[in-house]
Amino acid sequence: MKIAVSPRWLRHAVVLALVAGMALVASPPASADSVYGTPSITYSGVANPPTSDKPQSKLWWNDGSWWADMWTSGSGWSIYRLDRPSATWVNTGVVNDTRGSTLADTMWDGSHLYIASHVVTVSTDANPVPSAAGQPAYLYRYSYAGGKYTLDAGFPTVITNNSSESMTIDEDSTGAIWATWTQVAGNKTSGFTNTVYVNNSAPGGSSWAAPFVLPVSNPHPAADDISAVVSYNKNKIGVMWSDQLTGSVWWASRTDGTSPTASSSWNFQPAIRGQGQADDHLNIKSLQSDTSGRVFAAVKTSLNDISSDPTLPQLLLLVFKPGTGSFTQSTISTTGDCVSRPQIVLDTQNNLVHAFQTAPPTSVSGCAYSGVAGSIYEKTASMDNPVFGTGRGTPIIQSASSSSMNNVTTTKQGVDSSTGIVVMASDDVAKRYWYSDRPLGPAVTAPVASFSASPTSGNAPLNVAFTDTSTGTPTSWAWEFGDGGTSTAQNPAHSYAAAGTYTAKLTATNSAGSSSASTTVTVSAATASAGITAVGSVTTYAGTAASAVAISAPAGTAAGDVLVAAITADLNPAMASVPAGWTPLVNGLGINSSSTSGAKVFVYYHVVGASDPASYSWTLGTAVKWGGGITGYRGVNTTAPLDSPVAMAVDATYTATSITTPGVTTATNGAMLIGGLGCDCASPIVSSAPSGWTQRWQAAGGQIAELADKVQGTAGSAGTATWTLGGARAVAAWQAALKPAG
């Protein structure tokens, strides 16, 4: 276990600070922090922070109330009930373990409460400490009736006679209780060995077999490492442990009813593996109601030990899918967020993963190293597509007078609107419990898909704007345009290049389900016409920070067409690289742009060659959110594509509801006016192109970019062009003209 004040951390922090060229310790807050959450009882006489350790759960939901195993000064570990009306944790007087050297993992299985209490021996890489013999870990089992917990006859039972850094329990489909822990042996002369141990009980936990080493090929992690157990998929037991010696988080699983001690019963694989991928922080959860049997685990990496890059993952969500037998991973927070000690809770009603983590208080923007105590933060993501937002998340537990909150804990159970969500942490400097109790939203219903398309008929190439009108609050959209084209934007535009009858289909989805709707688009053969025409458009965006900007060529693009690309990037990035053959038209137009606010607009044009790629890639100098798109034009003079200089305008007041660009003067009859809008806004805003112009696309997220055009039949002044917005924003706009061929 890495301790925030250890000399090794401080030495490492100095190195990283010097490498990164930043201050070692963040400046103290200028004033008291805002208070989040609720303070509870104080404690004394317990050796370890009473809400630790990381894999363990101290809370459970039963009979309409939240309960917790909390330390009571002078008597020991006791069962408490949360009285929500008075915001008070009430001691029920039921005491389990009186030893101040213990920590516990709790589990309510619907009929009994189980508390596994073990004596704690903490080992670190720098200071391995052997597990102590003659220090039994006990399993307590309680029955519940009439609002009271009663210890069952024959309990507690003994799980093991050795101390350990952590211990967790779960129950398999036969009613047997499983426990896992790591056990350190050896001395400074012969060296130390850490071993993953497991034990299983008779149904109900009434008696235990002899503890055994997990029968896999490598059950010996570093002295710093820990393990956790989980029941999943209705008849499986899984054990996960960190292994900093190999840079791995390992996963071993078995089917109920097979021999516990036979190596052939256990499937063994890495959940994640690589340099810096493992640390001794993990928390694992499952839902027996999940039809796919998934297992969710929050783990901490050690990437902050080997790199000063603040964008590397610090906390990861690993999801095991029994159907594929493999893990997926997504980033909860990065090393730059200075986070530690993750916990997760599964929201069954809204299909969300709630991730909790320790980080410095809200008044502190940086820190010297990860693991700094301060406040507890929450982030959420879909269980089906777990993409977490950037930053530390939403503060949920924070004191105004003490920046020492740490070791968040919660429940093994899933939560919903009937339970709300309760998490607990401890301030081990002030010696006080804190907790957060918040409601969860009502049940989500599946959306009813519907949309409009305009136009639904016309000559090729036919540019159609699709507008989502679905009800029921969809969270994702999947479009099939009938010609092989697809989109996940809420309101996409699509160009049909060839004649035919196409069925356009929208599938709208949220956590409760999905539905589909379709319509027919009829495209007639292209008619011969002079002048410039639009071939098609595409748009995309990055809703999380990214430096790569990849935009596909519009469908139907051919050699000799001229492409116009517009990109709006958050904050103040430089354009580090541009695809070959693209020429800047607007080269970084700033909208109140700085390292902390605003946006930049980039516009380029390109004459398509005979062997152009299917997609074009730009690279931003820093990773930021962005939105962009490309429209293709046919009939443009490929030698001199521009028929006018570019005109630009910026309003950085954040109060603009419209913006007007100066007029341009065209030199050739039939020129195509082109123009666009860049907005410092990460979500779409209703906007209208200038009067008489055709809007080709609008980015659906990231940072908003749009493009529109209008034929200028006669050479001369085109006049100003005014974009209107549905809300007050900071914006920039531009216009120019393309020169017809011939």
PDB file of N, CA and C in Angstrom, residues 402-482:
ATOM      1  N   SER A 402     -10.312  20.836   6.959  1.00  0.00           N
ATOM      2  CA  SER A 402      -9.323  19.770   6.962  1.00  0.00           C
ATOM      3  C   SER A 402      -9.252  19.132   5.591  1.00  0.00           C
ATOM      4  N   SER A 403      -8.074  19.149   4.979  1.00  0.00           N
ATOM      5  CA  SER A 403      -7.887  18.559   3.647  1.00  0.00           C
ATOM      6  C   SER A 403      -7.297  17.165   3.795  1.00  0.00           C
ATOM      7  N   SER A 404      -7.987  16.310   4.554  1.00  0.00           N
ATOM      8  CA  SER A 404      -7.432  14.990   4.879  1.00  0.00           C
ATOM      9  C   SER A 404      -8.434  13.864   4.636  1.00  0.00           C
ATOM     10  N   MET A 405      -9.426  14.087   3.777  1.00  0.00           N
ATOM     11  CA  MET A 405     -10.413  13.046   3.501  1.00  0.00           C
ATOM     12  C   MET A 405      -9.787  11.973   2.627  1.00  0.00           C
ATOM     13  N   ASN A 406     -10.101  10.696   2.932  1.00  0.00           N
ATOM     14  CA  ASN A 406      -9.465   9.613   2.180  1.00  0.00           C
ATOM     15  C   ASN A 406     -10.243   8.318   2.406  1.00  0.00           C
ATOM     16  N   ASN A 407      -9.830   7.279   1.664  1.00  0.00           N
ATOM     17  CA  ASN A 407     -10.322   5.916   1.870  1.00  0.00           C
ATOM     18  C   ASN A 407     -11.844   5.825   1.781  1.00  0.00           C
ATOM     19  N   VAL A 408     -12.376   6.203   0.636  1.00  0.00           N
ATOM     20  CA  VAL A 408     -13.820   6.093   0.433  1.00  0.00           C
ATOM     21  C   VAL A 408     -14.216   4.624   0.405  1.00  0.00           C
ATOM     22  N   THR A 409     -15.386   4.321   0.955  1.00  0.00           N
ATOM     23  CA  THR A 409     -15.929   2.964   0.934  1.00  0.00           C
ATOM     24  C   THR A 409     -17.421   3.034   0.697  1.00  0.00           C
ATOM     25  N   THR A 410     -17.989   1.906   0.221  1.00  0.00           N
ATOM     26  CA  THR A 410     -19.428   1.877  -0.038  1.00  0.00           C
ATOM     27  C   THR A 410     -19.893   0.430  -0.016  1.00  0.00           C
ATOM     28  N   THR A 411     -20.812   0.030  -0.885  1.00  0.00           N
ATOM     29  CA  THR A 411     -21.470  -1.264  -0.808  1.00  0.00           C
ATOM     30  C   THR A 411     -21.089  -2.176  -1.968  1.00  0.00           C
ATOM     31  N   LYS A 412     -21.223  -3.496  -1.757  1.00  0.00           N
ATOM     32  CA  LYS A 412     -21.078  -4.455  -2.853  1.00  0.00           C
ATOM     33  C   LYS A 412     -22.317  -4.477  -3.741  1.00  0.00           C
ATOM     34  N   GLN A 413     -23.454  -4.051  -3.183  1.00  0.00           N
ATOM     35  CA  GLN A 413     -24.733  -4.195  -3.869  1.00  0.00           C
ATOM     36  C   GLN A 413     -24.906  -3.161  -4.974  1.00  0.00           C
ATOM     37  N   GLY A 414     -25.793  -3.473  -5.924  1.00  0.00           N
ATOM     38  CA  GLY A 414     -26.223  -2.474  -6.879  1.00  0.00           C
ATOM     39  C   GLY A 414     -27.165  -1.484  -6.212  1.00  0.00           C
ATOM     40  N   VAL A 415     -27.270  -0.293  -6.798  1.00  0.00           N
ATOM     41  CA  VAL A 415     -28.128   0.751  -6.241  1.00  0.00           C
ATOM     42  C   VAL A 415     -29.136   1.199  -7.291  1.00  0.00           C
ATOM     43  N   ASP A 416     -30.214   1.839  -6.821  1.00  0.00           N
ATOM     44  CA  ASP A 416     -31.235   2.367  -7.717  1.00  0.00           C
ATOM     45  C   ASP A 416     -31.964   3.495  -7.006  1.00  0.00           C
ATOM     46  N   SER A 417     -33.086   3.955  -7.577  1.00  0.00           N
ATOM     47  CA  SER A 417     -33.786   5.099  -6.984  1.00  0.00           C
ATOM     48  C   SER A 417     -34.400   4.759  -5.630  1.00  0.00           C
ATOM     49  N   SER A 418     -34.630   3.477  -5.346  1.00  0.00           N
ATOM     50  CA  SER A 418     -35.191   3.120  -4.042  1.00  0.00           C
ATOM     51  C   SER A 418     -34.148   3.190  -2.936  1.00  0.00           C
ATOM     52  N   THR A 419     -32.876   3.026  -3.281  1.00  0.00           N
ATOM     53  CA  THR A 419     -31.816   3.049  -2.265  1.00  0.00           C
ATOM     54  C   THR A 419     -31.094   4.384  -2.198  1.00  0.00           C
ATOM     55  N   GLY A 420     -31.041   5.107  -3.319  1.00  0.00           N
ATOM     56  CA  GLY A 420     -30.109   6.222  -3.400  1.00  0.00           C
ATOM     57  C   GLY A 420     -28.693   5.676  -3.357  1.00  0.00           C
ATOM     58  N   ILE A 421     -27.753   6.556  -3.141  1.00  0.00           N
ATOM     59  CA  ILE A 421     -26.357   6.120  -3.101  1.00  0.00           C
ATOM     60  C   ILE A 421     -25.668   6.769  -1.902  1.00  0.00           C
ATOM     61  N   VAL A 422     -25.033   5.936  -1.084  1.00  0.00           N
ATOM     62  CA  VAL A 422     -24.325   6.400   0.118  1.00  0.00           C
ATOM     63  C   VAL A 422     -22.891   5.900   0.053  1.00  0.00           C
ATOM     64  N   VAL A 423     -21.952   6.804   0.255  1.00  0.00           N
ATOM     65  CA  VAL A 423     -20.541   6.443   0.379  1.00  0.00           C
ATOM     66  C   VAL A 423     -19.991   7.102   1.634  1.00  0.00           C
ATOM     67  N   MET A 424     -18.928   6.509   2.165  1.00  0.00           N
ATOM     68  CA  MET A 424     -18.359   6.982   3.424  1.00  0.00           C
ATOM     69  C   MET A 424     -16.849   7.101   3.276  1.00  0.00           C
ATOM     70  N   ALA A 425     -16.264   8.067   3.961  1.00  0.00           N
ATOM     71  CA  ALA A 425     -14.816   8.241   3.992  1.00  0.00           C
ATOM     72  C   ALA A 425     -14.422   8.639   5.410  1.00  0.00           C
ATOM     73  N   SER A 426     -13.119   8.727   5.655  1.00  0.00           N
ATOM     74  CA  SER A 426     -12.666   9.132   6.983  1.00  0.00           C
ATOM     75  C   SER A 426     -11.567  10.175   6.870  1.00  0.00           C
ATOM     76  N   ASP A 427     -11.597  11.117   7.774  1.00  0.00           N
ATOM     77  CA  ASP A 427     -10.540  12.096   7.954  1.00  0.00           C
ATOM     78  C   ASP A 427      -9.683  11.579   9.100  1.00  0.00           C
ATOM     79  N   ASP A 428      -8.568  10.921   8.768  1.00  0.00           N
ATOM     80  CA  ASP A 428      -7.781  10.258   9.805  1.00  0.00           C
ATOM     81  C   ASP A 428      -6.852  11.217  10.539  1.00  0.00           C
ATOM     82  N   VAL A 429      -6.912  12.502  10.186  1.00  0.00           N
ATOM     83  CA  VAL A 429      -6.206  13.525  10.965  1.00  0.00           C
ATOM     84  C   VAL A 429      -7.137  14.059  12.052  1.00  0.00           C
ATOM     85  N   ALA A 430      -8.349  14.447  11.652  1.00  0.00           N
ATOM     86  CA  ALA A 430      -9.348  14.903  12.623  1.00  0.00           C
ATOM     87  C   ALA A 430     -10.041  13.733  13.320  1.00  0.00           C
ATOM     88  N   LYS A 431      -9.804  12.480  12.819  1.00  0.00           N
ATOM     89  CA  LYS A 431     -10.413  11.282  13.400  1.00  0.00           C
ATOM     90  C   LYS A 431     -11.936  11.379  13.387  1.00  0.00           C
ATOM     91  N   ARG A 432     -12.473  11.575  12.171  1.00  0.00           N
ATOM     92  CA  ARG A 432     -13.928  11.707  12.030  1.00  0.00           C
ATOM     93  C   ARG A 432     -14.386  11.023  10.738  1.00  0.00           C
ATOM     94  N   TYR A 433     -15.537  10.337  10.840  1.00  0.00           N
ATOM     95  CA  TYR A 433     -16.211   9.814   9.654  1.00  0.00           C
ATOM     96  C   TYR A 433     -16.948  10.940   8.924  1.00  0.00           C
ATOM     97  N   TRP A 434     -16.991  10.852   7.594  1.00  0.00           N
ATOM     98  CA  TRP A 434     -17.851  11.688   6.762  1.00  0.00           C
ATOM     99  C   TRP A 434     -18.594  10.769   5.797  1.00  0.00           C
ATOM    100  N   TYR A 435     -19.751  11.237   5.316  1.00  0.00           N
ATOM    101  CA  TYR A 435     -20.467  10.434   4.325  1.00  0.00           C
ATOM    102  C   TYR A 435     -21.215  11.340   3.347  1.00  0.00           C
ATOM    103  N   SER A 436     -21.599  10.762   2.216  1.00  0.00           N
ATOM    104  CA  SER A 436     -22.410  11.446   1.204  1.00  0.00           C
ATOM    105  C   SER A 436     -23.630  10.587   0.928  1.00  0.00           C
ATOM    106  N   ASP A 437     -24.803  11.195   0.977  1.00  0.00           N
ATOM    107  CA  ASP A 437     -26.075  10.498   0.749  1.00  0.00           C
ATOM    108  C   ASP A 437     -26.873  11.285  -0.275  1.00  0.00           C
ATOM    109  N   ARG A 438     -27.073  10.688  -1.448  1.00  0.00           N
ATOM    110  CA  ARG A 438     -27.761  11.412  -2.522  1.00  0.00           C
ATOM    111  C   ARG A 438     -28.780  10.514  -3.198  1.00  0.00           C
ATOM    112  N   PRO A 439     -29.895  11.090  -3.661  1.00  0.00           N
ATOM    113  CA  PRO A 439     -30.892  10.295  -4.385  1.00  0.00           C
ATOM    114  C   PRO A 439     -30.403   9.967  -5.792  1.00  0.00           C
ATOM    115  N   LEU A 440     -30.984   8.936  -6.355  1.00  0.00           N
ATOM    116  CA  LEU A 440     -30.776   8.608  -7.756  1.00  0.00           C
ATOM    117  C   LEU A 440     -32.077   8.850  -8.508  1.00  0.00           C
ATOM    118  N   GLY A 441     -31.953   9.160  -9.784  1.00  0.00           N
ATOM    119  CA  GLY A 441     -33.122   9.515 -10.579  1.00  0.00           C
ATOM    120  C   GLY A 441     -34.101   8.366 -10.744  1.00  0.00           C
ATOM    121  N   PRO A 442     -35.321   8.681 -11.183  1.00  0.00           N
ATOM    122  CA  PRO A 442     -36.327   7.646 -11.423  1.00  0.00           C
ATOM    123  C   PRO A 442     -35.943   6.757 -12.600  1.00  0.00           C
ATOM    124  N   ALA A 443     -36.716   5.724 -12.778  1.00  0.00           N
ATOM    125  CA  ALA A 443     -36.432   4.769 -13.846  1.00  0.00           C
ATOM    126  C   ALA A 443     -36.453   5.449 -15.206  1.00  0.00           C
ATOM    127  N   VAL A 444     -35.529   5.042 -16.042  1.00  0.00           N
ATOM    128  CA  VAL A 444     -35.433   5.567 -17.399  1.00  0.00           C
ATOM    129  C   VAL A 444     -36.207   4.645 -18.335  1.00  0.00           C
ATOM    130  N   THR A 445     -37.025   5.215 -19.217  1.00  0.00           N
ATOM    131  CA  THR A 445     -37.755   4.415 -20.203  1.00  0.00           C
ATOM    132  C   THR A 445     -37.046   4.481 -21.542  1.00  0.00           C
ATOM    133  N   ALA A 446     -37.234   3.450 -22.326  1.00  0.00           N
ATOM    134  CA  ALA A 446     -36.606   3.394 -23.646  1.00  0.00           C
ATOM    135  C   ALA A 446     -37.169   4.497 -24.538  1.00  0.00           C
ATOM    136  N   PRO A 447     -36.340   5.078 -25.402  1.00  0.00           N
ATOM    137  CA  PRO A 447     -36.821   6.154 -26.272  1.00  0.00           C
ATOM    138  C   PRO A 447     -37.714   5.621 -27.391  1.00  0.00           C
ATOM    139  N   VAL A 448     -38.525   6.511 -27.940  1.00  0.00           N
ATOM    140  CA  VAL A 448     -39.308   6.224 -29.150  1.00  0.00           C
ATOM    141  C   VAL A 448     -38.655   7.015 -30.279  1.00  0.00           C
ATOM    142  N   ALA A 449     -38.070   6.302 -31.226  1.00  0.00           N
ATOM    143  CA  ALA A 449     -37.301   6.950 -32.288  1.00  0.00           C
ATOM    144  C   ALA A 449     -38.211   7.624 -33.303  1.00  0.00           C
ATOM    145  N   SER A 450     -37.803   8.799 -33.732  1.00  0.00           N
ATOM    146  CA  SER A 450     -38.452   9.497 -34.845  1.00  0.00           C
ATOM    147  C   SER A 450     -37.485  10.549 -35.355  1.00  0.00           C
ATOM    148  N   PHE A 451     -37.648  10.947 -36.612  1.00  0.00           N
ATOM    149  CA  PHE A 451     -36.776  11.981 -37.179  1.00  0.00           C
ATOM    150  C   PHE A 451     -37.424  12.566 -38.420  1.00  0.00           C
ATOM    151  N   SER A 452     -36.896  13.698 -38.834  1.00  0.00           N
ATOM    152  CA  SER A 452     -37.314  14.316 -40.091  1.00  0.00           C
ATOM    153  C   SER A 452     -36.121  14.371 -41.026  1.00  0.00           C
ATOM    154  N   ALA A 453     -36.401  14.385 -42.342  1.00  0.00           N
ATOM    155  CA  ALA A 453     -35.352  14.478 -43.359  1.00  0.00           C
ATOM    156  C   ALA A 453     -35.753  15.535 -44.366  1.00  0.00           C
ATOM    157  N   SER A 454     -34.782  16.356 -44.771  1.00  0.00           N
ATOM    158  CA  SER A 454     -35.085  17.412 -45.737  1.00  0.00           C
ATOM    159  C   SER A 454     -33.877  17.686 -46.629  1.00  0.00           C
ATOM    160  N   PRO A 455     -34.088  17.585 -47.963  1.00  0.00           N
ATOM    161  CA  PRO A 455     -35.285  17.093 -48.671  1.00  0.00           C
ATOM    162  C   PRO A 455     -35.287  15.576 -48.708  1.00  0.00           C
ATOM    163  N   THR A 456     -36.427  14.992 -49.106  1.00  0.00           N
ATOM    164  CA  THR A 456     -36.505  13.537 -49.235  1.00  0.00           C
ATOM    165  C   THR A 456     -36.480  13.091 -50.694  1.00  0.00           C
ATOM    166  N   SER A 457     -36.332  14.029 -51.613  1.00  0.00           N
ATOM    167  CA  SER A 457     -36.196  13.674 -53.024  1.00  0.00           C
ATOM    168  C   SER A 457     -35.454  14.796 -53.731  1.00  0.00           C
ATOM    169  N   GLY A 458     -34.849  14.451 -54.887  1.00  0.00           N
ATOM    170  CA  GLY A 458     -34.103  15.426 -55.669  1.00  0.00           C
ATOM    171  C   GLY A 458     -33.047  14.743 -56.506  1.00  0.00           C
ATOM    172  N   ASN A 459     -32.332  15.550 -57.276  1.00  0.00           N
ATOM    173  CA  ASN A 459     -31.306  15.015 -58.163  1.00  0.00           C
ATOM    174  C   ASN A 459     -30.007  14.741 -57.409  1.00  0.00           C
ATOM    175  N   ALA A 460     -29.261  13.751 -57.907  1.00  0.00           N
ATOM    176  CA  ALA A 460     -27.933  13.472 -57.357  1.00  0.00           C
ATOM    177  C   ALA A 460     -26.942  14.537 -57.814  1.00  0.00           C
ATOM    178  N   PRO A 461     -25.985  14.922 -56.984  1.00  0.00           N
ATOM    179  CA  PRO A 461     -25.875  14.516 -55.580  1.00  0.00           C
ATOM    180  C   PRO A 461     -26.904  15.226 -54.717  1.00  0.00           C
ATOM    181  N   LEU A 462     -27.626  14.477 -53.879  1.00  0.00           N
ATOM    182  CA  LEU A 462     -28.688  15.033 -53.042  1.00  0.00           C
ATOM    183  C   LEU A 462     -28.193  15.114 -51.598  1.00  0.00           C
ATOM    184  N   ASN A 463     -28.134  16.321 -51.070  1.00  0.00           N
ATOM    185  CA  ASN A 463     -27.699  16.560 -49.694  1.00  0.00           C
ATOM    186  C   ASN A 463     -28.914  16.630 -48.785  1.00  0.00           C
ATOM    187  N   VAL A 464     -28.981  15.726 -47.823  1.00  0.00           N
ATOM    188  CA  VAL A 464     -30.147  15.601 -46.954  1.00  0.00           C
ATOM    189  C   VAL A 464     -29.737  15.884 -45.512  1.00  0.00           C
ATOM    190  N   ALA A 465     -30.497  16.728 -44.842  1.00  0.00           N
ATOM    191  CA  ALA A 465     -30.281  17.018 -43.424  1.00  0.00           C
ATOM    192  C   ALA A 465     -31.269  16.199 -42.604  1.00  0.00           C
ATOM    193  N   PHE A 466     -30.766  15.436 -41.649  1.00  0.00           N
ATOM    194  CA  PHE A 466     -31.595  14.600 -40.792  1.00  0.00           C
ATOM    195  C   PHE A 466     -31.649  15.218 -39.398  1.00  0.00           C
ATOM    196  N   THR A 467     -32.856  15.324 -38.847  1.00  0.00           N
ATOM    197  CA  THR A 467     -33.048  15.939 -37.536  1.00  0.00           C
ATOM    198  C   THR A 467     -33.745  14.956 -36.612  1.00  0.00           C
ATOM    199  N   ASP A 468     -33.113  14.637 -35.520  1.00  0.00           N
ATOM    200  CA  ASP A 468     -33.679  13.716 -34.537  1.00  0.00           C
ATOM    201  C   ASP A 468     -34.850  14.369 -33.813  1.00  0.00           C
ATOM    202  N   THR A 469     -35.993  13.694 -33.773  1.00  0.00           N
ATOM    203  CA  THR A 469     -37.161  14.177 -33.031  1.00  0.00           C
ATOM    204  C   THR A 469     -37.634  13.116 -32.040  1.00  0.00           C
ATOM    205  N   SER A 470     -36.760  12.209 -31.657  1.00  0.00           N
ATOM    206  CA  SER A 470     -37.121  11.106 -30.764  1.00  0.00           C
ATOM    207  C   SER A 470     -37.548  11.630 -29.399  1.00  0.00           C
ATOM    208  N   THR A 471     -38.427  10.896 -28.748  1.00  0.00           N
ATOM    209  CA  THR A 471     -38.836  11.184 -27.374  1.00  0.00           C
ATOM    210  C   THR A 471     -38.227  10.143 -26.445  1.00  0.00           C
ATOM    211  N   GLY A 472     -38.249  10.449 -25.136  1.00  0.00           N
ATOM    212  CA  GLY A 472     -37.723   9.500 -24.167  1.00  0.00           C
ATOM    213  C   GLY A 472     -36.253   9.662 -23.865  1.00  0.00           C
ATOM    214  N   THR A 473     -35.666  10.779 -24.261  1.00  0.00           N
ATOM    215  CA  THR A 473     -34.283  11.130 -23.916  1.00  0.00           C
ATOM    216  C   THR A 473     -33.275  10.069 -24.326  1.00  0.00           C
ATOM    217  N   PRO A 474     -33.094   9.879 -25.622  1.00  0.00           N
ATOM    218  CA  PRO A 474     -32.018   8.973 -26.047  1.00  0.00           C
ATOM    219  C   PRO A 474     -30.655   9.554 -25.703  1.00  0.00           C
ATOM    220  N   THR A 475     -29.691   8.677 -25.518  1.00  0.00           N
ATOM    221  CA  THR A 475     -28.323   9.105 -25.232  1.00  0.00           C
ATOM    222  C   THR A 475     -27.356   8.771 -26.365  1.00  0.00           C
ATOM    223  N   SER A 476     -27.802   7.963 -27.324  1.00  0.00           N
ATOM    224  CA  SER A 476     -26.964   7.686 -28.487  1.00  0.00           C
ATOM    225  C   SER A 476     -27.848   7.447 -29.693  1.00  0.00           C
ATOM    226  N   TRP A 477     -27.277   7.695 -30.870  1.00  0.00           N
ATOM    227  CA  TRP A 477     -28.015   7.623 -32.122  1.00  0.00           C
ATOM    228  C   TRP A 477     -27.185   6.842 -33.138  1.00  0.00           C
ATOM    229  N   ALA A 478     -27.821   5.916 -33.829  1.00  0.00           N
ATOM    230  CA  ALA A 478     -27.146   5.142 -34.873  1.00  0.00           C
ATOM    231  C   ALA A 478     -27.957   5.270 -36.161  1.00  0.00           C
ATOM    232  N   TRP A 479     -27.344   5.917 -37.160  1.00  0.00           N
ATOM    233  CA  TRP A 479     -28.014   6.161 -38.441  1.00  0.00           C
ATOM    234  C   TRP A 479     -27.469   5.218 -39.500  1.00  0.00           C
ATOM    235  N   GLU A 480     -28.372   4.693 -40.319  1.00  0.00           N
ATOM    236  CA  GLU A 480     -28.021   3.964 -41.533  1.00  0.00           C
ATOM    237  C   GLU A 480     -28.751   4.653 -42.683  1.00  0.00           C
ATOM    238  N   PHE A 481     -27.989   5.152 -43.659  1.00  0.00           N
ATOM    239  CA  PHE A 481     -28.583   5.974 -44.705  1.00  0.00           C
ATOM    240  C   PHE A 481     -29.057   5.173 -45.915  1.00  0.00           C
ATOM    241  N   GLY A 482     -28.824   3.875 -45.930  1.00  0.00           N
ATOM    242  CA  GLY A 482     -29.325   3.035 -47.000  1.00  0.00           C
ATOM    243  C   GLY A 482     -28.388   2.847 -48.165  1.00  0.00           C
TER     244      GLY A 482
END
